[in-house]
Coordinates of C-alpha atoms and ligand atoms in Angstrom, one line a residue:
X1 CA 42.3 -56.9 -259.3
X2 CA 43.2 -58.8 -256.6
X3 CA 45.2 -55.7 -255.0
X4 CA 42.3 -53.7 -255.8
X5 CA 39.9 -56.3 -254.2
X6 CA 42.2 -56.2 -251.2
X7 CA 42.4 -52.2 -251.1
X8 CA 38.7 -52.5 -251.6
X9 CA 38.4 -55.2 -248.9
X10 CA 40.5 -53.0 -246.6
X11 CA 39.0 -49.9 -247.4
X12 CA 35.5 -51.6 -246.8
X13 CA 36.8 -53.2 -243.9
X14 CA 37.6 -49.8 -242.4
X15 CA 34.4 -48.5 -243.5
X16 CA 32.6 -51.1 -241.8
X17 CA 34.5 -50.7 -238.4
X18 CA 34.2 -46.9 -238.9
X19 CA 30.4 -47.7 -239.3
X20 CA 30.3 -50.3 -236.6
X21 CA 32.1 -47.5 -234.6
X22 CA 29.6 -44.6 -235.6
X23 CA 26.6 -47.0 -234.7
X24 CA 28.2 -47.8 -231.4
X25 CA 28.8 -44.1 -230.8
X26 CA 25.0 -43.5 -231.8
X27 CA 23.7 -46.3 -229.9
X28 CA 25.8 -45.0 -226.7
X29 CA 25.0 -41.3 -227.6
X30 CA 21.3 -42.2 -227.5
X31 CA 21.8 -44.3 -224.4
X32 CA 23.3 -41.5 -222.8
X33 CA 20.8 -38.9 -224.1
X34 CA 18.0 -41.2 -222.8
X35 CA 19.7 -41.8 -219.6
X36 CA 20.2 -38.1 -219.1
X37 CA 16.7 -37.6 -219.8
X38 CA 15.5 -40.4 -217.6
X39 CA 17.9 -38.8 -214.8
X40 CA 16.5 -35.5 -215.4
X41 CA 12.9 -36.7 -215.0
X42 CA 13.7 -39.0 -212.0
X43 CA 15.4 -35.8 -210.6
X44 CA 12.5 -33.8 -211.2
X45 CA 10.2 -36.1 -209.8
X46 CA 11.9 -36.6 -206.9
X47 CA 12.5 -33.1 -206.1
X48 CA 8.7 -32.5 -206.1
X49 CA 8.1 -35.3 -204.3
X50 CA 10.3 -33.8 -201.8
X51 CA 8.8 -30.7 -201.9
X52 CA 5.1 -32.0 -201.6
X53 CA 6.3 -34.1 -198.6
X54 CA 7.7 -30.9 -196.9
X55 CA 4.5 -29.0 -197.4
X56 CA 2.2 -31.7 -196.4
X57 CA 4.3 -32.2 -193.2
X58 CA 4.9 -28.4 -192.6
X59 CA 1.0 -28.0 -192.7
X60 CA 0.4 -31.0 -190.3
X61 CA 3.0 -29.8 -188.3
X62 CA 1.0 -26.4 -188.0
X63 CA -2.4 -27.8 -187.7
X64 CA -1.2 -30.5 -184.9
X65 CA 0.7 -27.5 -183.3
X66 CA -1.9 -24.8 -183.0
X67 CA -4.4 -23.2 -180.5
X68 CA -7.7 -22.3 -181.1
X69 CA -6.5 -19.0 -182.3
X70 CA -4.4 -20.4 -185.1
X71 CA -1.4 -19.4 -183.5
X72 CA 1.5 -22.4 -183.8
X73 CA 2.3 -23.7 -180.3
X74 CA 5.8 -24.4 -181.0
X75 CA 8.0 -22.0 -182.9
X76 CA 11.3 -21.9 -180.9
X77 CA 14.7 -22.7 -183.4
X78 CA 16.1 -24.0 -180.7
X79 CA 19.5 -22.8 -182.6
X80 CA 22.5 -21.2 -180.9
X81 CA 21.0 -17.6 -181.3
X82 CA 17.8 -18.7 -179.8
X83 CA 19.8 -20.2 -176.9
X84 CA 22.1 -17.3 -176.4
X85 CA 19.0 -14.9 -176.1
X86 CA 17.4 -17.2 -173.7
X87 CA 20.6 -17.1 -171.7
X88 CA 21.4 -13.6 -171.9
X89 CA 17.8 -12.2 -170.9
X90 CA 17.6 -14.7 -167.7
X91 CA 20.9 -13.6 -166.2
X92 CA 20.2 -11.3 -163.1
X93 CA 22.1 -8.0 -163.2
X94 CA 22.3 -7.9 -159.3
X95 CA 23.9 -10.4 -156.7
X96 CA 21.2 -13.0 -155.6
X97 CA 18.9 -11.5 -158.4
X98 CA 16.0 -13.9 -158.9
X99 CA 15.8 -16.0 -162.2
X100 CA 12.3 -15.7 -163.4
X101 CA 9.9 -17.5 -166.1
X102 CA 7.2 -15.0 -166.8
X103 CA 4.4 -16.5 -168.8
X104 CA 2.2 -14.8 -170.5
X105 CA 4.9 -11.8 -170.7
X106 CA 3.4 -9.9 -173.8
X107 CA -0.1 -9.7 -172.2
X108 CA -1.1 -6.7 -170.2
X109 CA 0.0 -7.8 -166.7
X110 CA 2.8 -9.7 -167.9
X111 CA 4.6 -7.1 -169.5
X112 CA 4.5 -4.9 -166.7
X113 CA 5.6 -7.2 -164.3
X114 CA 8.6 -8.4 -166.5
X115 CA 9.9 -5.1 -166.9
X116 CA 9.5 -4.3 -163.3
X117 CA 11.4 -7.6 -162.2
X118 CA 14.1 -6.7 -164.9
X119 CA 14.4 -2.8 -163.8
X120 CA 15.3 -4.0 -160.2
X121 CA 18.0 -6.5 -161.2
X122 CA 16.3 -9.7 -161.8
X123 CA 16.6 -12.2 -164.5
X124 CA 13.7 -12.4 -167.0
X125 CA 12.4 -14.6 -169.7
X126 CA 9.2 -14.3 -171.2
X127 CA 7.0 -16.9 -173.1
X128 CA 3.7 -15.9 -174.7
X129 CA 1.9 -17.5 -177.9
X130 CA 0.8 -13.9 -179.3
X131 CA -2.9 -15.2 -179.9
X132 CA -5.4 -13.5 -181.5
X133 CA -7.9 -13.2 -178.5
X134 CA -7.4 -9.5 -179.0
X135 CA -5.3 -7.2 -181.3
X136 CA -2.0 -9.2 -181.6
X137 CA 0.0 -5.9 -182.7
X138 CA -0.3 -4.6 -179.2
X139 CA 1.4 -7.7 -177.6
X140 CA 4.1 -7.1 -180.3
X141 CA 4.4 -3.3 -179.2
X142 CA 4.6 -4.7 -175.7
X143 CA 7.2 -7.2 -177.0
X144 CA 9.2 -4.3 -178.5
X145 CA 9.4 -2.3 -175.2
X146 CA 10.4 -5.5 -173.3
X147 CA 13.1 -5.9 -175.8
X148 CA 14.5 -2.7 -175.3
X149 CA 14.9 -3.4 -171.9
X150 CA 16.9 -6.9 -173.0
X151 CA 13.9 -9.0 -172.1
X152 CA 13.6 -12.1 -174.6
X153 CA 10.2 -13.3 -175.2
X154 CA 9.9 -17.1 -176.4
X155 CA 7.2 -17.2 -178.6
X156 CA 5.2 -20.4 -178.0
X157 CA 2.5 -22.2 -175.9
X158 CA 2.8 -23.1 -172.4
X159 CA 1.1 -26.3 -173.5
X160 CA 4.2 -27.1 -175.6
X161 CA 6.0 -29.7 -173.4
X162 CA 9.3 -29.9 -175.3
X163 CA 9.2 -26.1 -175.5
X164 CA 9.0 -25.2 -171.8
X165 CA 11.3 -28.5 -171.0
X166 CA 13.6 -26.9 -173.2
X167 CA 13.6 -23.7 -171.3
X168 CA 14.0 -25.3 -167.7
X169 CA 17.1 -27.3 -169.4
X170 CA 18.9 -24.0 -170.1
X171 CA 17.5 -22.0 -167.3
X172 CA 17.5 -22.8 -163.3
X173 CA 14.7 -21.0 -162.8
X174 CA 14.1 -19.8 -159.1
X175 CA 10.5 -18.5 -159.8
X176 CA 7.7 -18.8 -162.1
X177 CA 5.4 -16.0 -162.6
X178 CA 2.8 -17.4 -164.4
X179 CA 0.3 -15.1 -166.1
X180 CA -0.5 -16.8 -169.5
X181 CA -4.1 -17.5 -169.3
X182 CA -7.5 -16.9 -171.3
X183 CA -8.8 -14.0 -169.7
X184 CA -12.5 -12.1 -170.3
X185 CA -15.5 -13.4 -168.5
X186 CA -17.9 -13.4 -171.2
X187 CA -16.0 -14.4 -173.9
X188 CA -16.1 -18.1 -172.3
X189 CA -19.6 -18.3 -173.5
X190 CA -18.1 -18.1 -177.1
X191 CA -15.2 -20.2 -177.0
X192 CA -15.2 -22.2 -173.5
X193 CA -12.5 -25.0 -174.8
X194 CA -10.1 -22.1 -175.1
X195 CA -10.4 -21.6 -171.4
X196 CA -9.7 -25.3 -170.4
X197 CA -6.8 -25.4 -172.8
X198 CA -4.7 -22.3 -171.2
X199 CA -6.2 -22.1 -167.6
X200 CA -6.0 -26.1 -166.9
X201 CA -4.1 -27.9 -169.3
X202 CA -1.4 -25.1 -169.8
X203 CA -1.1 -24.9 -166.2
X204 CA -0.9 -28.7 -165.5
X205 CA 1.6 -28.7 -168.2
X206 CA 3.8 -25.9 -166.4
X207 CA 3.2 -27.5 -163.2
X208 CA 4.4 -31.2 -164.4
X209 CA 7.5 -29.4 -165.7
X210 CA 8.4 -27.3 -162.8
X211 CA 7.6 -30.0 -160.1
X212 CA 10.2 -32.5 -162.1
X213 CA 12.8 -29.6 -162.6
X214 CA 15.6 -29.2 -160.4
X215 CA 15.6 -27.2 -158.9
X216 CA 12.1 -26.8 -158.5
X217 CA 11.2 -22.7 -159.1
X218 CA 8.7 -21.2 -156.6
X219 CA 5.3 -20.7 -158.9
X220 CA 3.4 -17.3 -158.3
X221 CA 0.3 -17.4 -160.6
X222 CA -2.8 -15.3 -161.8
X223 CA -6.2 -16.6 -160.1
X224 CA -9.2 -14.0 -160.2
X225 CA -11.6 -12.2 -158.1
X226 CA -14.1 -14.0 -160.0
X227 CA -13.7 -17.1 -158.1
X228 CA -16.0 -15.3 -155.6
X229 CA -18.4 -16.1 -158.2
X230 CA -22.2 -15.7 -156.7
X231 CA -20.6 -15.0 -153.1
X232 CA -22.5 -12.1 -151.5
X233 CA -20.1 -11.6 -148.2
X234 CA -18.5 -8.3 -148.9
X235 CA -15.6 -7.3 -148.7
X236 CA -14.1 -10.4 -150.5
X237 CA -11.9 -12.4 -148.1
X238 CA -9.7 -15.4 -149.0
X239 CA -11.5 -17.6 -146.6
X240 CA -15.0 -16.9 -148.1
X241 CA -16.9 -19.3 -150.5
X242 CA -15.4 -19.9 -153.6
X243 CA -17.7 -22.8 -154.8
X244 CA -20.3 -20.9 -156.9
X245 CA -18.5 -19.5 -159.8
X246 CA -20.7 -17.5 -162.2
X247 CA -18.4 -18.4 -165.7
X248 CA -16.6 -21.3 -166.9
X249 CA -13.5 -18.6 -166.6
X250 CA -14.2 -18.6 -163.1
X251 CA -14.5 -22.3 -162.8
X252 CA -10.9 -22.7 -164.7
X253 CA -9.4 -20.3 -162.1
X254 CA -11.1 -21.9 -159.2
X255 CA -9.8 -25.3 -160.7
X256 CA -6.4 -23.8 -160.6
X257 CA -6.3 -23.0 -157.2
X258 CA -7.4 -26.5 -156.5
X259 CA -5.0 -28.0 -159.0
X260 CA -2.2 -25.9 -157.2
X261 CA -3.1 -27.4 -153.8
X262 CA -2.3 -30.8 -155.2
X263 CA 0.9 -30.1 -156.7
X264 CA 1.8 -28.3 -153.5
X265 CA 0.8 -31.6 -151.6
X266 CA 2.1 -34.2 -153.6
X267 CA 5.3 -32.4 -154.8
X268 CA 6.2 -29.9 -152.5
X269 CA 5.9 -27.0 -154.9
X270 CA 5.8 -23.5 -153.3
X271 CA 2.4 -21.7 -154.9
X272 CA 1.1 -18.7 -154.6
X273 CA -2.2 -17.7 -156.5
X274 CA -3.1 -14.1 -156.8
X275 CA -6.6 -13.0 -157.0
X276 CA -6.7 -9.9 -159.3
X277 CA -9.4 -7.2 -159.0
X278 CA -10.3 -6.0 -163.1
X279 CA -6.9 -4.9 -163.4
X280 CA -6.9 -1.6 -165.9
X281 CA -4.3 0.9 -166.9
X282 CA -1.7 1.9 -169.7
X283 CA -0.9 -0.9 -172.0
X284 CA -4.4 -2.7 -171.0
X285 CA -6.5 -5.1 -172.9
X286 CA -8.6 -4.2 -175.2
X287 CA -11.4 -6.6 -174.3
X288 CA -12.1 -4.9 -171.1
X289 CA -14.8 -2.8 -170.5
X290 CA -12.9 0.9 -169.7
X291 CA -10.9 0.2 -172.6
X292 CA -13.6 -0.3 -175.5
X293 CA -15.7 2.3 -173.9
X294 CA -12.8 4.7 -174.2
X295 CA -12.5 3.6 -177.8
X296 CA -16.3 3.6 -178.6
X297 CA -16.9 7.1 -177.1
X298 CA -14.0 8.2 -179.1
X299 CA -15.5 6.8 -182.1
X300 CA -18.7 8.5 -181.3
X301 CA -20.5 4.7 -181.1
X302 CA -22.9 4.1 -178.3
X303 CA -21.7 2.1 -175.1
X304 CA -23.7 -0.6 -173.6
X305 CA -23.7 -0.3 -169.8
X306 CA -25.2 -3.1 -167.7
X307 CA -27.2 -2.2 -164.7
X308 CA -28.9 -4.5 -162.3
X309 CA -31.0 -4.5 -159.2
X310 CA -28.1 -4.1 -157.3
X311 CA -25.3 -1.5 -158.5
X312 CA -23.0 -3.2 -160.7
X313 CA -19.5 -2.3 -159.4
X314 CA -16.1 -3.3 -159.6
X315 CA -13.1 -3.0 -157.4
X316 CA -11.1 -1.6 -160.2
X317 CA -7.2 -2.2 -159.4
X318 CA -4.5 0.1 -161.3
X319 CA -1.5 -1.9 -162.9
X320 CA 1.1 -0.3 -160.7
X321 CA -0.2 -1.6 -157.6
X322 CA -0.9 -5.0 -159.1
X323 CA 2.9 -5.0 -160.1
X324 CA 3.6 -4.4 -156.5
X325 CA 1.7 -7.3 -155.4
X326 CA 2.9 -9.7 -157.7
X327 CA 6.8 -8.4 -156.6
X328 CA 5.7 -8.8 -153.1
X329 CA 4.6 -12.3 -153.5
X330 CA 7.5 -13.2 -155.4
X331 CA 9.8 -12.0 -152.7
X332 CA 8.3 -13.7 -149.8
X333 CA 7.5 -17.1 -151.8
X334 CA 9.5 -19.8 -150.1
X335 CA 11.4 -22.2 -151.9
X336 CA 9.9 -25.4 -153.3
X337 CA 10.8 -28.1 -151.3
X338 CA 10.9 -31.2 -153.5
X339 CA 13.3 -31.9 -156.4
X340 CA 13.4 -34.1 -159.3
X341 CA 9.4 -34.8 -159.0
X342 CA 10.0 -35.8 -155.3
X343 CA 8.7 -33.8 -152.0
X344 CA 11.2 -33.5 -149.2
X345 CA 9.1 -31.6 -147.1
X346 CA 5.7 -29.2 -146.4
X347 CA 5.6 -26.4 -148.9
X348 CA 4.0 -22.9 -148.9
X349 CA 0.6 -22.6 -150.5
X350 CA -0.8 -19.2 -150.3
X351 CA -3.8 -17.3 -151.9
X352 CA -4.0 -13.2 -151.8
X353 CA -6.7 -10.7 -152.9
X354 CA -4.9 -8.1 -155.0
X355 CA -7.7 -5.5 -155.0
X356 CA -8.4 -2.0 -154.7
X357 CA -10.6 -2.1 -151.8
X358 CA -12.9 0.8 -153.0
X359 CA -15.3 -0.5 -155.7
X360 CA -16.9 1.9 -158.1
X361 CA -19.9 1.9 -160.2
X362 CA -19.8 1.5 -163.8
X363 CA -22.0 4.4 -164.4
X364 CA -19.3 6.4 -162.4
X365 CA -16.4 4.5 -164.7
X366 CA -18.5 6.1 -167.4
X367 CA -18.5 9.6 -166.0
X368 CA -15.1 9.7 -165.5
X369 CA -14.0 8.7 -168.8
X370 CA -16.7 11.4 -169.9
X371 CA -14.5 13.9 -168.0
X372 CA -11.3 12.7 -169.1
X373 CA -11.9 12.5 -172.7
X374 CA -14.4 15.6 -172.5
X375 CA -16.9 13.5 -174.6
X376 CA -20.4 13.0 -173.7
X377 CA -21.1 8.8 -173.9
X378 CA -24.2 7.5 -175.8
X379 CA -24.9 5.1 -173.1
X380 CA -27.5 2.3 -173.7
X381 CA -28.4 1.1 -170.3
X382 CA -29.2 -2.4 -170.6
X383 CA -30.0 -5.2 -168.1
X384 CA -26.8 -7.4 -167.2
X385 CA -26.8 -10.4 -169.3
X386 CA -26.4 -13.8 -168.0
X387 CA -23.3 -14.3 -169.4
X388 CA -21.0 -15.3 -166.4
X389 CA -20.9 -11.5 -165.0
X390 CA -21.1 -11.0 -161.6
X391 CA -22.8 -7.3 -160.3
X392 CA -20.5 -6.4 -157.5
X393 CA -16.7 -7.1 -156.4
X394 CA -14.5 -5.6 -153.5
X395 CA -11.5 -6.8 -152.2
X396 CA -10.3 -7.4 -148.5
X397 CA -6.7 -7.1 -149.1
X398 CA -5.7 -7.5 -145.2
X399 CA -3.7 -10.7 -145.8
X400 CA -1.5 -9.4 -148.7
X401 CA -1.0 -6.1 -146.5
X402 CA 0.2 -8.3 -143.7
X403 CA 2.4 -10.6 -145.7
X404 CA 4.1 -8.3 -148.0
X405 CA 2.8 -4.5 -147.3
X406 CA 0.4 -4.5 -150.5
X407 CA -1.2 -1.3 -150.4
X408 CA -3.1 0.0 -153.3
X409 CA -2.7 3.9 -153.8
X410 CA -4.1 4.6 -157.1
X411 CA -7.8 5.7 -157.4
X412 CA -10.0 5.3 -160.7
X413 CA -9.8 8.3 -161.4
X414 CA -6.0 8.9 -161.4
X415 CA -5.5 5.7 -162.8
X416 CA -7.9 6.3 -165.9
X417 CA -6.4 9.6 -166.1
X418 CA -2.7 7.8 -167.2
X419 CA -4.7 5.2 -169.3
X420 CA -6.2 7.8 -171.6
X421 CA -3.0 9.7 -171.6
X422 CA -1.2 6.4 -172.7
X423 CA -4.4 5.5 -175.2
X424 CA -4.2 8.8 -177.2
X425 CA -0.8 8.7 -177.6
X426 CA -0.5 5.2 -178.5
X427 CA -3.2 5.4 -181.0
X428 CA -1.6 9.0 -182.0
X429 CA -4.8 10.8 -180.7
X430 CA -4.9 14.4 -180.0
X431 CA -6.0 15.0 -176.5
X432 CA -9.7 17.0 -175.9
X433 CA -9.0 16.2 -172.4
X434 CA -9.7 19.3 -170.4
Ligands
UGB501 O1 -11.4 -9.4 -161.6 C1 -11.4 -10.1 -162.6 O2 -11.0 -11.4 -162.2 C2 -11.7 -10.0 -163.8 O3 -11.3 -8.8 -164.2 C3 -12.1 -8.5 -165.6 O4 -13.5 -9.2 -165.8 P1 -14.6 -7.8 -165.2 O5 -14.3 -7.5 -164.0 O6 -16.0 -8.5 -165.7 O7 -14.3 -6.6 -166.3 P2 -14.6 -5.8 -167.8 O8 -15.1 -7.0 -168.9 O9 -13.8 -4.6 -168.0 O10 -16.0 -5.6 -167.1 C4 -16.0 -4.3 -166.1 C5 -17.4 -4.0 -165.8 O11 -18.0 -3.4 -167.2 C6 -19.3 -4.1 -167.1 N1 -19.5 -4.0 -168.5 C7 -19.0 -4.8 -169.3 C8 -19.1 -4.6 -170.9 C9 -20.3 -3.9 -171.0 O12 -20.4 -4.1 -172.6 N2 -21.0 -3.3 -170.4 C10 -20.7 -3.5 -169.0 O13 -21.3 -2.3 -168.3 C11 -19.5 -5.3 -166.5 O14 -20.6 -5.8 -166.0 C12 -18.1 -5.0 -165.2 O15 -19.1 -4.7 -164.3 C13 -11.3 -9.2 -166.6 O16 -11.9 -8.6 -167.8 C14 -11.2 -10.8 -166.1 O17 -10.4 -11.2 -167.0 C15 -10.9 -10.7 -164.9 O18 -9.6 -11.0 -164.8

């Protein structure tokens, strides 16, 4: 019995030990399972929190960095590939070529100027925010065209301090051709702040960065014929009155001219303002009358033709002439005299008219389009609304001619012929032209 007992005792001891072991194993398994479940849940929770915070910060970022048209202000990757594109695009192909930052490079005048500069061997970098003021697909098509010529357009806003600073850190620009702007005379009544944002804030931001740059670039920028406003003395000369703007657009361009004076005076920036007169042509702006008249006439829609006591007319200026004027202004721009935010001496400050010197009435514009399109327009003659328009513009360009040989050579009929040809081909239409 004793041995049996002892066997039994041994057995029961082993069994006890085994049971204790099993209990331990069970409890540690339970502990491990419970811990794993906890760990799993914690991982899911933390991942969800991370995803949420990423989404929230992403949307906050976008809303804090968007313009009035919902475009993000700041989209540069800043990575090695991006920097490589920036450097590559900005290298001149000819000795002593200029290194030009073109703002608004996906715009009408900007894209034409960027191409012209590149074709003659200058280094060009574009910047454009691709906003939706008018069909952004047209801006993308211009971007593609420029890309074929190895011009890189940085997607971003001139108000983006970090982005513009970064560009100046990478590239020692000799010139800035500043064409980024909120354009359009009548749209200023719909979205006034977009004019302040681009034409005032954006310009000041650019000047702040340019004045601190070393070297300081020379700046050529787009003012407007609209600064003459209610001035009645014709043709308009640069020293005529410009203190009666008829639209907020005109007022922001006039403000730009005064701001340019300040940066020239304090920091020695070389600044040239170009007063463009109703620029038109291939790859033009769909918000302009000649462009949407063409579209509406082809679609058989009526067009509104403004009339006033005085004949409504514009000094319509063909894009190639304006490009020549822009390049002439760049080529004659003297260097800025300051560096790193300090003026070292007086610097050049100029303003020029770039017009066609030969105003044409809007009625005549329509007649030319009718002829080119072989379509009779459905004209609604309406009294010119009080929406910022002025009845008449006419440029005296003798100053630009004297200083850089600016001489417009394209009349409205030949310029519109080229525009209509481009329009029909771009939108894939058959010519009904005579
Ligand atoms: O030189 C400039 O600084 C400006 O030129 C351009 O403004 P504008 O000269 O007003 O051109 P644009 O709108 O094409 O109207 C042309 C004509 O058509 C008349 N017009 C216009 C619209 C309409 O529906 N009917 C009409 O008769 C209208 O009364 C006008 O007589 C640029 O848009 C502007 O950004 C700025 O650069």
